[in-house]
Amino acid sequence: MSNCYVTQYFHYYALGIVFECYMVCLAYFIKTDGFVDMQFRAFLLCNVVNIILDVILMKFLNLGVSGAAMATTIGHIVSAIYITLYFFKSNRTLKFIKVKSSEIIGYAVNICKSGSSVSSIPLYTTIRLVFLNALIVGILGELGLAAFNMCYNTLYLVNIFILGTVQSILPIAAVYYKEEDFTGVDYVTRRSLKIVIGFGAFFSALFILFPQIVLFIFNVSNPADIPTIINVIRIFSISFLAFAVNSLYMFYAESVQYNKLANIVTLLQGLIFPVLFAYIFAYYGERKDFGLHL
């Protein structure tokens, strides 16, 4: 049944992938060009259209999972059309130029080298989740997997503030670095560090002290499940502060062209350490019979 749902969703979602990629890529360019409000409105429009159509297609037209996919695809199409209006702005600085065929490979290599650390995050996340999901299902079953997925969804909430700050401020550091204004780089980085530490500490404290917020968001009401889920949420929430600092450092290293170091940090945080320590803790947890083997 679950495979059927995945197939139904993917058929319609796949139609919007091109529009999603176009919208997200152009959004980064127009933000750098100073059109931050337009970028914000594009993402806002995408999500608003998605939510409204979710209600219409799923609740009133009873299209189920297919309706959810249609809503997401239409949201991407609408936002892609809106963000294209950027090219009609008279004060834009982004221009299309001809590039010699002999230079295309060189540009492509430089782009891949400079952006590989950040672009590899979704890949590492996907691989990590494959291993962790299999491990959790084998130890705690469906309840453990549900609790773990709730934690990852709270991480997406934290990401709104952490990555929003990092992606907005550190491009400025990259400009300062190119101009060899290292005082400006230090100022922007220190300012970013204070902000992300504040957000990380806030969300760690919030979900450690009040894990019931997550239960409310995901409508968890079974008394037998609540103790385990609360325990998992509190343990996972400890990581938010470190996640904030690591995220800042990954983008900082990329901004000042420490590409190898950025790739190493991304690989360690995004894949190697989470999988390695999960299996180590699970192994010793089973031997010592701790009860919660995460």
mmCIF file of N, CA and C in Angstrom, residues 157-223:
data_model
loop_
_atom_site.group_PDB
_atom_site.id
_atom_site.type_symbol
_atom_site.label_atom_id
_atom_site.label_comp_id
_atom_site.label_asym_id
_atom_site.label_seq_id
_atom_site.Cartn_x
_atom_site.Cartn_y
_atom_site.Cartn_z
ATOM 1 N N LEU A 157 12.223 22.758 10.934
ATOM 2 C CA LEU A 157 11.767 24.024 11.520
ATOM 3 C C LEU A 157 12.953 24.865 11.965
ATOM 4 N N VAL A 158 13.905 24.239 12.628
ATOM 5 C CA VAL A 158 15.103 24.955 13.068
ATOM 6 C C VAL A 158 15.885 25.471 11.862
ATOM 7 N N ASN A 159 15.884 24.681 10.785
ATOM 8 C CA ASN A 159 16.609 25.057 9.570
ATOM 9 C C ASN A 159 16.121 26.376 8.982
ATOM 10 N N ILE A 160 14.843 26.668 9.153
ATOM 11 C CA ILE A 160 14.295 27.914 8.619
ATOM 12 C C ILE A 160 15.071 29.102 9.160
ATOM 13 N N PHE A 161 15.414 29.045 10.437
ATOM 14 C CA PHE A 161 16.094 30.165 11.095
ATOM 15 C C PHE A 161 17.612 30.077 10.929
ATOM 16 N N ILE A 162 18.164 28.874 11.054
ATOM 17 C CA ILE A 162 19.614 28.722 10.966
ATOM 18 C C ILE A 162 20.110 28.970 9.543
ATOM 19 N N LEU A 163 19.593 28.190 8.591
ATOM 20 C CA LEU A 163 20.044 28.342 7.209
ATOM 21 C C LEU A 163 19.578 29.668 6.614
ATOM 22 N N GLY A 164 18.437 30.172 7.069
ATOM 23 C CA GLY A 164 17.998 31.486 6.605
ATOM 24 C C GLY A 164 19.001 32.563 6.960
ATOM 25 N N THR A 165 19.521 32.485 8.178
ATOM 26 C CA THR A 165 20.535 33.450 8.626
ATOM 27 C C THR A 165 21.838 33.266 7.868
ATOM 28 N N VAL A 166 22.285 32.022 7.783
ATOM 29 C CA VAL A 166 23.570 31.733 7.150
ATOM 30 C C VAL A 166 23.564 32.109 5.675
ATOM 31 N N GLN A 167 22.520 31.721 4.963
ATOM 32 C CA GLN A 167 22.468 31.976 3.526
ATOM 33 C C GLN A 167 22.239 33.444 3.205
ATOM 34 N N SER A 168 21.735 34.219 4.149
ATOM 35 C CA SER A 168 21.512 35.643 3.916
ATOM 36 C C SER A 168 22.755 36.481 4.202
ATOM 37 N N ILE A 169 23.534 36.080 5.208
ATOM 38 C CA ILE A 169 24.648 36.903 5.663
ATOM 39 C C ILE A 169 25.974 36.500 5.040
ATOM 40 N N LEU A 170 26.224 35.197 4.903
ATOM 41 C CA LEU A 170 27.544 34.772 4.444
ATOM 42 C C LEU A 170 27.860 35.106 2.987
ATOM 43 N N PRO A 171 26.876 35.249 2.081
ATOM 44 C CA PRO A 171 27.246 35.768 0.757
ATOM 45 C C PRO A 171 27.917 37.143 0.826
ATOM 46 N N ILE A 172 27.554 37.918 1.850
ATOM 47 C CA ILE A 172 28.212 39.211 2.052
ATOM 48 C C ILE A 172 29.673 38.981 2.419
ATOM 49 N N ALA A 173 29.921 37.939 3.241
ATOM 50 C CA ALA A 173 31.299 37.611 3.611
ATOM 51 C C ALA A 173 32.103 37.219 2.384
ATOM 52 N N ALA A 174 31.460 36.526 1.443
ATOM 53 C CA ALA A 174 32.150 36.122 0.215
ATOM 54 C C ALA A 174 32.568 37.342 -0.599
ATOM 55 N N VAL A 175 31.696 38.352 -0.641
ATOM 56 C CA VAL A 175 32.022 39.585 -1.367
ATOM 57 C C VAL A 175 33.194 40.300 -0.700
ATOM 58 N N TYR A 176 33.148 40.408 0.638
ATOM 59 C CA TYR A 176 34.252 41.031 1.373
ATOM 60 C C TYR A 176 35.563 40.285 1.127
ATOM 61 N N TYR A 177 35.480 38.946 1.092
ATOM 62 C CA TYR A 177 36.682 38.146 0.887
ATOM 63 C C TYR A 177 37.275 38.412 -0.493
ATOM 64 N N LYS A 178 36.424 38.510 -1.511
ATOM 65 C CA LYS A 178 36.896 38.799 -2.862
ATOM 66 C C LYS A 178 37.571 40.171 -2.933
ATOM 67 N N GLU A 179 37.055 41.115 -2.125
ATOM 68 C CA GLU A 179 37.623 42.461 -2.105
ATOM 69 C C GLU A 179 38.804 42.575 -1.140
ATOM 70 N N GLU A 180 39.169 41.431 -0.509
ATOM 71 C CA GLU A 180 40.260 41.365 0.464
ATOM 72 C C GLU A 180 40.003 42.269 1.672
ATOM 73 N N ASP A 181 38.732 42.445 1.993
ATOM 74 C CA ASP A 181 38.347 43.178 3.190
ATOM 75 C C ASP A 181 38.127 42.164 4.309
ATOM 76 N N PHE A 182 39.218 41.705 4.923
ATOM 77 C CA PHE A 182 39.135 40.630 5.904
ATOM 78 C C PHE A 182 38.513 41.096 7.219
ATOM 79 N N THR A 183 38.583 42.384 7.489
ATOM 80 C CA THR A 183 37.893 42.917 8.663
ATOM 81 C C THR A 183 36.382 42.763 8.501
ATOM 82 N N GLY A 184 35.904 43.029 7.290
ATOM 83 C CA GLY A 184 34.485 42.856 7.009
ATOM 84 C C GLY A 184 34.063 41.401 7.114
ATOM 85 N N VAL A 185 34.925 40.486 6.651
ATOM 86 C CA VAL A 185 34.634 39.056 6.752
ATOM 87 C C VAL A 185 34.493 38.645 8.213
ATOM 88 N N ASP A 186 35.437 39.111 9.050
ATOM 89 C CA ASP A 186 35.393 38.761 10.472
ATOM 90 C C ASP A 186 34.143 39.318 11.141
ATOM 91 N N TYR A 187 33.775 40.536 10.783
ATOM 92 C CA TYR A 187 32.592 41.154 11.394
ATOM 93 C C TYR A 187 31.315 40.390 11.052
ATOM 94 N N VAL A 188 31.150 40.085 9.766
ATOM 95 C CA VAL A 188 29.953 39.375 9.331
ATOM 96 C C VAL A 188 29.892 37.976 9.944
ATOM 97 N N THR A 189 31.044 37.308 10.013
ATOM 98 C CA THR A 189 31.078 35.954 10.563
ATOM 99 C C THR A 189 30.743 35.957 12.046
ATOM 100 N N ARG A 190 31.325 36.889 12.794
ATOM 101 C CA ARG A 190 31.025 36.964 14.230
ATOM 102 C C ARG A 190 29.555 37.278 14.462
ATOM 103 N N ARG A 191 29.013 38.177 13.658
ATOM 104 C CA ARG A 191 27.598 38.527 13.796
ATOM 105 C C ARG A 191 26.718 37.302 13.490
ATOM 106 N N SER A 192 27.073 36.562 12.445
ATOM 107 C CA SER A 192 26.318 35.363 12.086
ATOM 108 C C SER A 192 26.401 34.315 13.187
ATOM 109 N N LEU A 193 27.597 34.169 13.775
ATOM 110 C CA LEU A 193 27.792 33.172 14.822
ATOM 111 C C LEU A 193 26.906 33.456 16.029
ATOM 112 N N LYS A 194 26.817 34.712 16.414
ATOM 113 C CA LYS A 194 25.967 35.072 17.558
ATOM 114 C C LYS A 194 24.502 34.746 17.273
ATOM 115 N N ILE A 195 24.068 35.015 16.049
ATOM 116 C CA ILE A 195 22.659 34.792 15.701
ATOM 117 C C ILE A 195 22.329 33.302 15.700
ATOM 118 N N VAL A 196 23.173 32.491 15.033
ATOM 119 C CA VAL A 196 22.853 31.062 14.931
ATOM 120 C C VAL A 196 22.995 30.367 16.275
ATOM 121 N N ILE A 197 23.937 30.799 17.105
ATOM 122 C CA ILE A 197 24.046 30.230 18.448
ATOM 123 C C ILE A 197 22.787 30.550 19.247
ATOM 124 N N GLY A 198 22.294 31.768 19.100
ATOM 125 C CA GLY A 198 21.063 32.144 19.791
ATOM 126 C C GLY A 198 19.888 31.284 19.369
ATOM 127 N N PHE A 199 19.720 31.082 18.051
ATOM 128 C CA PHE A 199 18.626 30.241 17.562
ATOM 129 C C PHE A 199 18.810 28.786 18.008
ATOM 130 N N GLY A 200 20.041 28.270 17.889
ATOM 131 C CA GLY A 200 20.293 26.882 18.273
ATOM 132 C C GLY A 200 20.016 26.636 19.743
ATOM 133 N N ALA A 201 20.496 27.539 20.604
ATOM 134 C CA ALA A 201 20.269 27.397 22.041
ATOM 135 C C ALA A 201 18.785 27.514 22.373
ATOM 136 N N PHE A 202 18.102 28.415 21.701
ATOM 137 C CA PHE A 202 16.674 28.609 21.968
ATOM 138 C C PHE A 202 15.866 27.356 21.654
ATOM 139 N N PHE A 203 16.084 26.784 20.464
ATOM 140 C CA PHE A 203 15.298 25.618 20.065
ATOM 141 C C PHE A 203 15.701 24.374 20.859
ATOM 142 N N SER A 204 16.978 24.262 21.230
ATOM 143 C CA SER A 204 17.380 23.139 22.078
ATOM 144 C C SER A 204 16.650 23.206 23.410
ATOM 145 N N ALA A 205 16.674 24.385 24.020
ATOM 146 C CA ALA A 205 16.004 24.549 25.311
ATOM 147 C C ALA A 205 14.499 24.361 25.184
ATOM 148 N N LEU A 206 13.925 24.878 24.108
ATOM 149 C CA LEU A 206 12.474 24.808 23.921
ATOM 150 C C LEU A 206 11.985 23.373 23.864
ATOM 151 N N PHE A 207 12.634 22.546 23.026
ATOM 152 C CA PHE A 207 12.146 21.181 22.844
ATOM 153 C C PHE A 207 12.602 20.232 23.952
ATOM 154 N N ILE A 208 13.668 20.587 24.668
ATOM 155 C CA ILE A 208 14.057 19.786 25.828
ATOM 156 C C ILE A 208 13.082 20.012 26.974
ATOM 157 N N LEU A 209 12.715 21.273 27.184
ATOM 158 C CA LEU A 209 11.812 21.598 28.289
ATOM 159 C C LEU A 209 10.353 21.322 27.947
ATOM 160 N N PHE A 210 10.011 21.514 26.688
ATOM 161 C CA PHE A 210 8.603 21.355 26.284
ATOM 162 C C PHE A 210 8.483 20.441 25.063
ATOM 163 N N PRO A 211 8.846 19.177 25.180
ATOM 164 C CA PRO A 211 8.723 18.254 24.039
ATOM 165 C C PRO A 211 7.268 18.020 23.641
ATOM 166 N N GLN A 212 6.344 18.390 24.526
ATOM 167 C CA GLN A 212 4.919 18.234 24.209
ATOM 168 C C GLN A 212 4.515 19.060 22.997
ATOM 169 N N ILE A 213 5.304 20.080 22.665
ATOM 170 C CA ILE A 213 5.014 20.886 21.475
ATOM 171 C C ILE A 213 5.034 20.009 20.226
ATOM 172 N N VAL A 214 6.029 19.129 20.147
ATOM 173 C CA VAL A 214 6.148 18.233 18.992
ATOM 174 C C VAL A 214 4.988 17.244 18.974
ATOM 175 N N LEU A 215 4.610 16.754 20.151
ATOM 176 C CA LEU A 215 3.473 15.836 20.220
ATOM 177 C C LEU A 215 2.211 16.502 19.719
ATOM 178 N N PHE A 216 2.053 17.777 20.061
ATOM 179 C CA PHE A 216 0.867 18.521 19.621
ATOM 180 C C PHE A 216 0.885 18.741 18.115
ATOM 181 N N ILE A 217 2.047 19.083 17.575
ATOM 182 C CA ILE A 217 2.160 19.349 16.135
ATOM 183 C C ILE A 217 1.800 18.106 15.323
ATOM 184 N N PHE A 218 2.256 16.941 15.796
ATOM 185 C CA PHE A 218 2.038 15.703 15.040
ATOM 186 C C PHE A 218 0.859 14.893 15.570
ATOM 187 N N ASN A 219 0.098 15.509 16.468
ATOM 188 C CA ASN A 219 -1.168 14.913 16.941
ATOM 189 C C ASN A 219 -0.950 13.521 17.541
ATOM 190 N N VAL A 220 0.051 13.398 18.423
ATOM 191 C CA VAL A 220 0.325 12.138 19.108
ATOM 192 C C VAL A 220 -0.520 12.095 20.381
ATOM 193 N N SER A 221 -1.352 11.079 20.529
ATOM 194 C CA SER A 221 -2.260 11.021 21.672
ATOM 195 C C SER A 221 -2.235 9.680 22.404
ATOM 196 N N ASN A 222 -1.562 8.685 21.840
ATOM 197 C CA ASN A 222 -1.522 7.361 22.471
ATOM 198 C C ASN A 222 -0.641 7.418 23.721
ATOM 199 N N PRO A 223 -1.186 7.217 24.924
ATOM 200 C CA PRO A 223 -0.394 7.310 26.157
ATOM 201 C C PRO A 223 0.786 6.351 26.195
#
